[in-house]
Coordinates of C-alpha atoms and ligand atoms in Angstrom, one line a residue:
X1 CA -102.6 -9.6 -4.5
X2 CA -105.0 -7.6 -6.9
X3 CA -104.9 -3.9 -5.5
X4 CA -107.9 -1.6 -7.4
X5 CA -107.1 2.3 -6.4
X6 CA -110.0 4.3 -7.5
X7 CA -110.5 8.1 -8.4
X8 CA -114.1 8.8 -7.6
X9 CA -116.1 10.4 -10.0
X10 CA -116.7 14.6 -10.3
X11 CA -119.4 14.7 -7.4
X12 CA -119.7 17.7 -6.2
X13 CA -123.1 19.7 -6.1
X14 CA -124.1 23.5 -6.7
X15 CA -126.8 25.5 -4.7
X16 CA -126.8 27.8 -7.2
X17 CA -127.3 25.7 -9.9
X18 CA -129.7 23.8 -8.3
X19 CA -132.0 26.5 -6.2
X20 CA -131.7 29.3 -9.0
X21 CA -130.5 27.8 -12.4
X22 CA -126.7 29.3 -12.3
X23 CA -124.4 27.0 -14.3
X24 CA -121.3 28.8 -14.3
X25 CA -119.8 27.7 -10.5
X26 CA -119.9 24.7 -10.9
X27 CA -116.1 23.0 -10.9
X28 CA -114.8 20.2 -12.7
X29 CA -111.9 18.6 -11.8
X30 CA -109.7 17.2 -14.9
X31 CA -106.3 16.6 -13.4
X32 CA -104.7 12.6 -12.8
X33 CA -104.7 11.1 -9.6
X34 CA -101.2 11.2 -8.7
X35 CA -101.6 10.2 -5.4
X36 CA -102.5 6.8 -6.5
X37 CA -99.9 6.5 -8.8
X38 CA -97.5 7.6 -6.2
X39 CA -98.9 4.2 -4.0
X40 CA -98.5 2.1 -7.0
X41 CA -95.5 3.0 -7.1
X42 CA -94.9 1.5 -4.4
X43 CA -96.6 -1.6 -4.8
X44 CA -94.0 -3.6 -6.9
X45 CA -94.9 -6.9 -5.7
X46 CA -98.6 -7.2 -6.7
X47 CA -101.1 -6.6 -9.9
X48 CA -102.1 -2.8 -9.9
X49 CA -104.6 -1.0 -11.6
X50 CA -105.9 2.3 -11.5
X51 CA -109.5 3.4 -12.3
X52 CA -110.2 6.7 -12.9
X53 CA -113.9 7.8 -12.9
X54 CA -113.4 10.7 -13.9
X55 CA -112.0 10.1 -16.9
X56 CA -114.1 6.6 -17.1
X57 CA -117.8 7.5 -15.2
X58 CA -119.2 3.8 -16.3
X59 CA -115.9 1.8 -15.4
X60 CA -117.2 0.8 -12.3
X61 CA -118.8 -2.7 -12.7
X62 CA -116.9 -4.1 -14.9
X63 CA -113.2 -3.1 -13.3
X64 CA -114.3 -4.9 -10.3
X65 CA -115.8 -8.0 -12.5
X66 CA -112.6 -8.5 -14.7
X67 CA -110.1 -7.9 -11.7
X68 CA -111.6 -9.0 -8.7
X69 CA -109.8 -7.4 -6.1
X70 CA -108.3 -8.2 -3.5
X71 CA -107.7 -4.7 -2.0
X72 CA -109.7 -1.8 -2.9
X73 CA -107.6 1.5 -2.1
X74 CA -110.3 4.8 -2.5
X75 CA -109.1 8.5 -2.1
X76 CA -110.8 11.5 -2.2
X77 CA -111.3 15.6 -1.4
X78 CA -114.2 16.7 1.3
X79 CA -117.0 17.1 -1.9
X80 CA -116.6 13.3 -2.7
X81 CA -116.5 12.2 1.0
X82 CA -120.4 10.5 0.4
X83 CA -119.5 9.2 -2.6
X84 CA -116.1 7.5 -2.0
X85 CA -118.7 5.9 1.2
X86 CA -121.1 4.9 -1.5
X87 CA -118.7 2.9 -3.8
X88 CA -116.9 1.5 -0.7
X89 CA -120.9 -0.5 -0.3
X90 CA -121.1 -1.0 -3.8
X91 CA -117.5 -2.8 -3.3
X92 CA -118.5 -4.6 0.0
X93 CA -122.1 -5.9 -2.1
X94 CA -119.8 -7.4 -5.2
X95 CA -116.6 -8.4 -3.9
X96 CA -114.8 -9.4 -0.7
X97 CA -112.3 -7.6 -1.4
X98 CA -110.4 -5.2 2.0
X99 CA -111.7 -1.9 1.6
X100 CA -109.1 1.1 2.2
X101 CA -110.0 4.7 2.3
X102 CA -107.1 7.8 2.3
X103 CA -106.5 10.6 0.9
X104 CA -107.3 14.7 2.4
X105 CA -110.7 14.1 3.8
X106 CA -109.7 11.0 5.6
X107 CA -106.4 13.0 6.6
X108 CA -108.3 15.5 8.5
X109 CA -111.8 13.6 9.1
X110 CA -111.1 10.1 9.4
X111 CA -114.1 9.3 11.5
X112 CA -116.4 10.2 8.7
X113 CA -115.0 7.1 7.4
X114 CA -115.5 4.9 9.9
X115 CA -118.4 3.1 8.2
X116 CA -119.4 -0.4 7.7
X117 CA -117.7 -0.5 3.9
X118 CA -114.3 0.5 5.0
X119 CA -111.7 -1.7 6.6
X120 CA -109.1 0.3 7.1
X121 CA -108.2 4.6 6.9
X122 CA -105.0 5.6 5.9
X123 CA -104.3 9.2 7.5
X124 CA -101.1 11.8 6.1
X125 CA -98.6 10.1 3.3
X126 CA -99.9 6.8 2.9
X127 CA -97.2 5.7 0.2
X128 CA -95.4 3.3 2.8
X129 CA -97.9 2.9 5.4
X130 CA -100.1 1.5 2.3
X131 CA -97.8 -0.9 1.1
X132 CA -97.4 -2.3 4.9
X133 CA -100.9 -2.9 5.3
X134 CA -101.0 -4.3 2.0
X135 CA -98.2 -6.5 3.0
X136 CA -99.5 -7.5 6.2
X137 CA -102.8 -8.5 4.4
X138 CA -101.3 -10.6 1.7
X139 CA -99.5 -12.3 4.9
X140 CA -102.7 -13.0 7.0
X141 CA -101.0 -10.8 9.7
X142 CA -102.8 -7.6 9.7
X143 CA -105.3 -8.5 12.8
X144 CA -102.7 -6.9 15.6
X145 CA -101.4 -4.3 12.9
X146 CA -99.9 -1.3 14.4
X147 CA -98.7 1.0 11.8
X148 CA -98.9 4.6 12.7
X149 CA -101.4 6.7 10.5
X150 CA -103.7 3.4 9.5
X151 CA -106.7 3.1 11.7
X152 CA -108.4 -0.2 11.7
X153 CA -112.8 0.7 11.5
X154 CA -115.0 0.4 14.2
X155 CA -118.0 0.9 13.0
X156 CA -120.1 2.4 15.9
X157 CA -117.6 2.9 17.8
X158 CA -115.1 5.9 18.0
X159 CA -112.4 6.8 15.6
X160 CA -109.7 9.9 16.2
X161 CA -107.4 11.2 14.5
X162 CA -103.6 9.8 15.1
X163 CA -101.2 12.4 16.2
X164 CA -98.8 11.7 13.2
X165 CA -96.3 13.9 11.4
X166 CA -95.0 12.2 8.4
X167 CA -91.2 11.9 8.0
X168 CA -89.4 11.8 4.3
X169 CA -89.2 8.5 5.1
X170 CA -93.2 8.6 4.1
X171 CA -92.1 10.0 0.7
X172 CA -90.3 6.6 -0.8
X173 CA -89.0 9.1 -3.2
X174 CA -86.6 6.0 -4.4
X175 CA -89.7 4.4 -6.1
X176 CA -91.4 6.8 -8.8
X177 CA -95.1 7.3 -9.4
X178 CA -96.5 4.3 -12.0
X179 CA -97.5 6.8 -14.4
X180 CA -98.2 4.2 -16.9
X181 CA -101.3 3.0 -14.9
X182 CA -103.0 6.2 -16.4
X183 CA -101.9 6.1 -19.8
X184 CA -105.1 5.1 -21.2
X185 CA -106.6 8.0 -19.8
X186 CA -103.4 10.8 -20.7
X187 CA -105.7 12.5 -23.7
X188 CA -108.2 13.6 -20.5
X189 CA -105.9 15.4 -18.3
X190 CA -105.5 19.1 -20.3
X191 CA -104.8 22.3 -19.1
X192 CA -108.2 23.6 -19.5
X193 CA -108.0 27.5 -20.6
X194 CA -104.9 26.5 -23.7
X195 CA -106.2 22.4 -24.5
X196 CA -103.1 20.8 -24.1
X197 CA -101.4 18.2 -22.3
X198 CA -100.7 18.7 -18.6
X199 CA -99.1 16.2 -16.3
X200 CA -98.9 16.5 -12.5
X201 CA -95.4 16.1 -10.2
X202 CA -95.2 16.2 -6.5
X203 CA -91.9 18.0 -5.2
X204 CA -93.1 18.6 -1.9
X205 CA -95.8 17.7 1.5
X206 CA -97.5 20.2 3.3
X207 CA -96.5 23.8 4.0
X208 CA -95.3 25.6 6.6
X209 CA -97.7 28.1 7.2
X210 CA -101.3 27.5 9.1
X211 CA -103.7 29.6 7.3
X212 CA -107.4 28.8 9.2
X213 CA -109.3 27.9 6.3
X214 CA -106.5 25.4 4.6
X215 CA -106.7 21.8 4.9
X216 CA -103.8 20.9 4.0
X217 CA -102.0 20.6 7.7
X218 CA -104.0 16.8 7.4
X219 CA -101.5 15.6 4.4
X220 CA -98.4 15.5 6.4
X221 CA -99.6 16.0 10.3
X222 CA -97.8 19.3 9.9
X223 CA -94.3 18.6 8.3
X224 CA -93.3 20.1 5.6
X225 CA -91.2 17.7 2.9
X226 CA -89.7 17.7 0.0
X227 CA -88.6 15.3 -2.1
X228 CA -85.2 15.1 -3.5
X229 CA -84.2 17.2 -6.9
X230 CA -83.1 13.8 -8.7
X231 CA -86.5 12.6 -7.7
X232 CA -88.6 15.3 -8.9
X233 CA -86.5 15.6 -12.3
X234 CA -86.6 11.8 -12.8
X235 CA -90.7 12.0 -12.5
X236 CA -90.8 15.2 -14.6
X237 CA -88.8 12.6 -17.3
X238 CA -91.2 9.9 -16.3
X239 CA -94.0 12.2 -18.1
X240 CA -92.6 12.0 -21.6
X241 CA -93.6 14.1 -24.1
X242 CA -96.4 15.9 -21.7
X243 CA -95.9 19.6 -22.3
X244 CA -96.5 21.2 -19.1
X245 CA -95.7 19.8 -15.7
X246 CA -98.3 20.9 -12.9
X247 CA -96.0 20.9 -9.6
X248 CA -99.6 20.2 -7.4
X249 CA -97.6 20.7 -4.1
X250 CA -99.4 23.0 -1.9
X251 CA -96.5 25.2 -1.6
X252 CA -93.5 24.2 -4.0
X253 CA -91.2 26.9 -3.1
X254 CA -92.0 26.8 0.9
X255 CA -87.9 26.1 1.3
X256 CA -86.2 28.7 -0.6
X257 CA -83.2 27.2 -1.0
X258 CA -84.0 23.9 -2.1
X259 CA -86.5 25.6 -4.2
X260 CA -83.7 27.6 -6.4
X261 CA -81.7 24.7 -6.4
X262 CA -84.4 22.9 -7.9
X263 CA -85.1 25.6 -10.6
X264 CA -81.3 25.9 -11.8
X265 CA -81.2 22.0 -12.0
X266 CA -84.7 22.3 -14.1
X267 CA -83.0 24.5 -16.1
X268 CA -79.9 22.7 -16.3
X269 CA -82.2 19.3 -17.0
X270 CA -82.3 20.8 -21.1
X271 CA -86.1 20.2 -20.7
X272 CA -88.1 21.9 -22.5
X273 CA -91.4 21.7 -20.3
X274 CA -93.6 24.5 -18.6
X275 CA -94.4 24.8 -15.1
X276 CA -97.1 25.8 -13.2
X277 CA -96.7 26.1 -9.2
X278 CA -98.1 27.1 -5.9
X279 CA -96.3 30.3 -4.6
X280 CA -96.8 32.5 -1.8
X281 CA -96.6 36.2 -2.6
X282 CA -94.3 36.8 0.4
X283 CA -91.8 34.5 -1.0
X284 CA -92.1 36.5 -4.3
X285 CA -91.7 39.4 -2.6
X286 CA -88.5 38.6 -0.8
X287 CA -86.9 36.4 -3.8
X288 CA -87.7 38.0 -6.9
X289 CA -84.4 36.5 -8.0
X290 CA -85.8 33.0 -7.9
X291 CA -88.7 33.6 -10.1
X292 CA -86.6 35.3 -12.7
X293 CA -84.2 32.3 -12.6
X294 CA -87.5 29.9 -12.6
X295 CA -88.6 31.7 -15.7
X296 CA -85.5 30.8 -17.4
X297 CA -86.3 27.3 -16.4
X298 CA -89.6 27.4 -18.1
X299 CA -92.3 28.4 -15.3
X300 CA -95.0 29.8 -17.5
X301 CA -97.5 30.8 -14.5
X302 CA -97.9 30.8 -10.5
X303 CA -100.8 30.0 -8.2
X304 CA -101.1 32.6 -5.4
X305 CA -103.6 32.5 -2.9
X306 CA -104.4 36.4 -2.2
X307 CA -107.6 35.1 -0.6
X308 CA -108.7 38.9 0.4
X309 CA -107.6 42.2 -0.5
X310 CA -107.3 44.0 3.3
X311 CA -105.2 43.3 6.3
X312 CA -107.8 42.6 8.7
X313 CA -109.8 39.8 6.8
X314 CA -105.7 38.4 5.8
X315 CA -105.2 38.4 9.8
X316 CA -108.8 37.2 10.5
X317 CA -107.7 34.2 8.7
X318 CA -104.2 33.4 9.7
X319 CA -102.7 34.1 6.7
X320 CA -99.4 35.8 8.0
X321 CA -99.3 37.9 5.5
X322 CA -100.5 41.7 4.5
X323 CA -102.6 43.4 1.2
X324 CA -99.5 45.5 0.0
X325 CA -97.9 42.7 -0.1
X326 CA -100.2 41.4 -2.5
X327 CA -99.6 43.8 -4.4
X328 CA -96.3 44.5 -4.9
X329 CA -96.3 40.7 -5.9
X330 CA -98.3 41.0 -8.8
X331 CA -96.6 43.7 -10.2
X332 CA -93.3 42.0 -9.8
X333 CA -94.8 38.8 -11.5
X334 CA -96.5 40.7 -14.7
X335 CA -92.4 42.4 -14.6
X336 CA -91.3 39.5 -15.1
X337 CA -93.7 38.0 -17.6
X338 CA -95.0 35.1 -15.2
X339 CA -98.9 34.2 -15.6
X340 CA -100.5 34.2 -12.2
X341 CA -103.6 32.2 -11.3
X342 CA -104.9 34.1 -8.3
X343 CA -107.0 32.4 -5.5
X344 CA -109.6 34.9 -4.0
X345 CA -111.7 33.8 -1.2
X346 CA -115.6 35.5 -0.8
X347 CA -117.2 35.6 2.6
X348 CA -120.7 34.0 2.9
X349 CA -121.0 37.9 5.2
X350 CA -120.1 39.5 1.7
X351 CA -122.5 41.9 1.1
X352 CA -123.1 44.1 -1.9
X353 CA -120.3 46.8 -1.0
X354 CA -117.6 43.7 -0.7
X355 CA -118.4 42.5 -3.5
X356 CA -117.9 45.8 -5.6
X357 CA -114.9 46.1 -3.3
X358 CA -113.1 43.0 -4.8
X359 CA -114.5 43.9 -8.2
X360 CA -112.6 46.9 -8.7
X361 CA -109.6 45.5 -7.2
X362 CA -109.3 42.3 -9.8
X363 CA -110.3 45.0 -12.8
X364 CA -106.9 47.6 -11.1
X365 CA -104.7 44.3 -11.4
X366 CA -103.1 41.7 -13.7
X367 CA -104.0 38.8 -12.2
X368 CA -104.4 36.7 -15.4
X369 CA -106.8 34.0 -14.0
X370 CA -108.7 34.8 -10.9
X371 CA -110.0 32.3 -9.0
X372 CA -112.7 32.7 -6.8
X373 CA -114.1 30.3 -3.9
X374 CA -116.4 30.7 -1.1
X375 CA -115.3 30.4 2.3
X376 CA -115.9 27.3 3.4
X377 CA -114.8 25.4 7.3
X378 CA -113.5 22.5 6.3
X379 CA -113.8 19.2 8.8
X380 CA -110.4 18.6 10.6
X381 CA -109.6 23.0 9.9
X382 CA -109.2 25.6 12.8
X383 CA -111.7 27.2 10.4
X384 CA -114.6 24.4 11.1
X385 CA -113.4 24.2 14.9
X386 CA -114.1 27.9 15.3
X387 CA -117.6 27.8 12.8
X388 CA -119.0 24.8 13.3
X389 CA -122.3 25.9 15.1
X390 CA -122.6 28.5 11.9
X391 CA -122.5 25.4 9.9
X392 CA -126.2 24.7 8.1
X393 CA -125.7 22.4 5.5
X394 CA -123.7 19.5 6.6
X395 CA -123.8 17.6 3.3
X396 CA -120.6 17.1 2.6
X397 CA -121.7 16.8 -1.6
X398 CA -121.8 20.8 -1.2
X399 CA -118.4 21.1 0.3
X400 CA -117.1 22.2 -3.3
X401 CA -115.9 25.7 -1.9
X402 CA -118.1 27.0 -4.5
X403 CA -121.1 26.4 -2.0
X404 CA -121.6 28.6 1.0
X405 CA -122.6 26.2 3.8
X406 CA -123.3 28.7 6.5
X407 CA -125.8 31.8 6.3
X408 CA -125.3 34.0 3.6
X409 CA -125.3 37.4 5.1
X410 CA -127.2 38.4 1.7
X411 CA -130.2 37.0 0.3
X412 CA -128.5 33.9 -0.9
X413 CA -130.1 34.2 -4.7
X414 CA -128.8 37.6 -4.7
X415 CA -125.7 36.1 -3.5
X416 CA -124.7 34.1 -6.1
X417 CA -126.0 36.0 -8.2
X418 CA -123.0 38.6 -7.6
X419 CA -120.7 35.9 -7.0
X420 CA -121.5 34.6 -10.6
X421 CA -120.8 38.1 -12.1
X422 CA -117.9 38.7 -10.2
X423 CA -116.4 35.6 -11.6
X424 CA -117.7 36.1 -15.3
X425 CA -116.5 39.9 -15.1
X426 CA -112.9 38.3 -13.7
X427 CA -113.1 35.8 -16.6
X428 CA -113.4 38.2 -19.2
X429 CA -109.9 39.1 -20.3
X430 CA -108.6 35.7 -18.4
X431 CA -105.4 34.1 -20.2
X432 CA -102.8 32.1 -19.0
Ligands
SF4_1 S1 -99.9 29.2 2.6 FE1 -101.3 28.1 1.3 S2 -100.9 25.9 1.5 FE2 -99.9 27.0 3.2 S3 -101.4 26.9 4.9 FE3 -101.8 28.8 3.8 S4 -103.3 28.3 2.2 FE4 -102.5 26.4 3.0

């Protein structure tokens, strides 16, 4: 079989930029779709390719002309949910190929999927469950297929979400990512802010925590899973010559011990690579030890997501976790000369007295690279369950997290207008 997985294109859209000419929220995405090297990895037995629209915008036509597929795998995030629909028709007008949808949107939304251009969804980990339905197509047997997590469409009719927590099993750590499918593209996947090469490795699934606004529950049902050390060092191997290694796990270090293990055998590897990975500031607060050892290994910075900067708007959104905390984080990250990228999350109720608020607290800190998003309920989140009839723009295009989609609290031009000023003013000094 001829399997086509495709990376749709940077689709997102900006209010701002649109309604009042502000350029600077808008986000592009440069990173390499590892989860569709991760289920070509897995796909030994048949032709492979891998098109990247992001790094190729104009591939489209002629991928599907000089491969004709047989199966066309799509992924995507919630800002590329229309668009991943729209190439599934374009597929369904050229080809006959089967047309299969996964990644986090279909996770947590999978009846936004459930469309005339799309065959089957693939919810959580689809690394095995893809390869079985692959299988079971190439052997004419997939019309009484019953593979937990892959929904078979019915358009018009209705479509729920499986109750499925992924197992390790789900991982097929034994079989590597096919990084090779996306050599063509390597020179496009930088690290932004220093230029250079940056390649992505999954050590682990999900998280253990259940923060409101986080989709990331969807990936795994709820586990949390790692893979094994051998596994992560052999993909980090995988990568070459690529300088720095983004670990893109939601939480890398969500098992502490397997998570020191895994820095002393980094550091035992003789690799000379840098890391950047997702961290908690809990976990920093209550293993310091770990992150000085990591820094041995070569982590050069950590993502944190602070989201707010008091303990009611922490609680308000489930984060398990408390503002001095915060705190005390940083300052034992910039002791140990670790970078941190810190996520900050802005209300759309932010007015102008929260917005000096978080202003002053990002210029008191060394956070080296804020980042800041807008608050935004997520299909599938305990978030959207909870705000859904606050919800007035219900294109998902806008679902960016740059984008407020319910009612500012603020006049919305003044609103990103502060929000573009807090981010430029956070930007000034940023290094990483
Ligand atoms: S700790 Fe991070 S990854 Fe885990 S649920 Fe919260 S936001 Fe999501």
């Amino acid at each position: 079989m001829n399997i086509l997985l495709i990376n749709p294109p940077n689709s997102g859209r900006s209010i701002p930029e649109e309604r009042y000419g502000i350029t600077s929220l808008k986000q592009i995405f440069r990173g390499e779709p590892l989860a569709l090297e991760e289920l070509a990895g897995n796909l030994l037995e048949h032709r492979v390719r891998i098109l990247d629209l992001k790094a190729e915008p104009d591939g489209f036509p002629q991928a599907l002309l000089d491969f004709q597929p047989d199966v066309v795998g799509l992924t995507g995030v919630t800002c590329e949910a229309n668009v991943v629909l729209q190439l599934a028709a374009r597929i369904k007008e050229n080809c006959r190929a089967t047309v299969v949808v996964g990644g986090i949107h279909a996770s947590n939304d999978p009846a936004f999927f459930n469309h005339v251009a799309v065959d089957y969804i693939v919810v959580g980990i689809g690394k095995k469950n893809f390869a079985a339905l692959v299988a079971a197509l190439a052997g004419g047997n997939d019309k009484n297929l019953n593979l937990p997590g892959v929904i078979r469409t019915n358009p018009g009719g209705q479509v729920n979400r499986p109750l499925v927590r992924n197992s390790v099993d789900d991982l097929v750590m034994e079989r590597p990512p096919d990084y090779d499918l996306v050599s063509r593209y390597r020179s496009h996947y930088i690290l932004e802010k220093l230029g250079i090469n940056m390649g992505f490795v999954v050590s682990a699934y999900g998280c253990p925590h259940s923060c409101s606004f986080c989709s990331i529950k969807g990936q795994t049902g709820g586990s949390y899973l790692t893979k094994s050390i051998a596994a992560v060092i052999r993909d980090i191997q995988l990568l070459g010559k690529v300088p720095v290694i983004r670990l893109v796990d939601a939480n890398t270090f969500g098992d502490v011990k397997r998570a020191t293990a895994l820095g002393r055998a980094l550091q035992e590897s003789g690799m000379k690579k840098q890391y950047l990975a997702d961290i908690r500031s809990d976990t920093v607060v209550r293993h310091p030890e770990m992150l000085r050892q990591w820094k041995e290994a070569g982590l050069r910075a950590v993502i944190i997501g602070f989201e707010e900067i008091d303990d009611a708007s922490l609680a308000a959104m489930n984060k398990a976790n408390k503002a001095a905390v915060n705190t005390e984080a940083i300052s034992i990250l910039n002791d140990i000369g670790i970078s941190i990228v810190g996520d900050f999350i802005i209300s759309p109720d932010y007015d102008e007295n929260d917005f000096a608020r978080l202003s002053t607290y990002l210029k008191g800190k060394r956070i080296d690279l804020p980042m800041i998003t807008v608050m935004t309920p997520l299909p599938g989140t305990p978030l959207h369950r909870k705000q859904q009839h606050r919800i007035i723009n219900h294109n998902l295009d806008y679902y960016t997290l740059t984008n407020a989609v319910t009612q500012t609290k603020l006049e919305e031009k003044q609103f990103y207008t502060l929000y573009a000023q807090l981010l430029a003013d956070s930007h000034q000094n940023a290094r990483l």
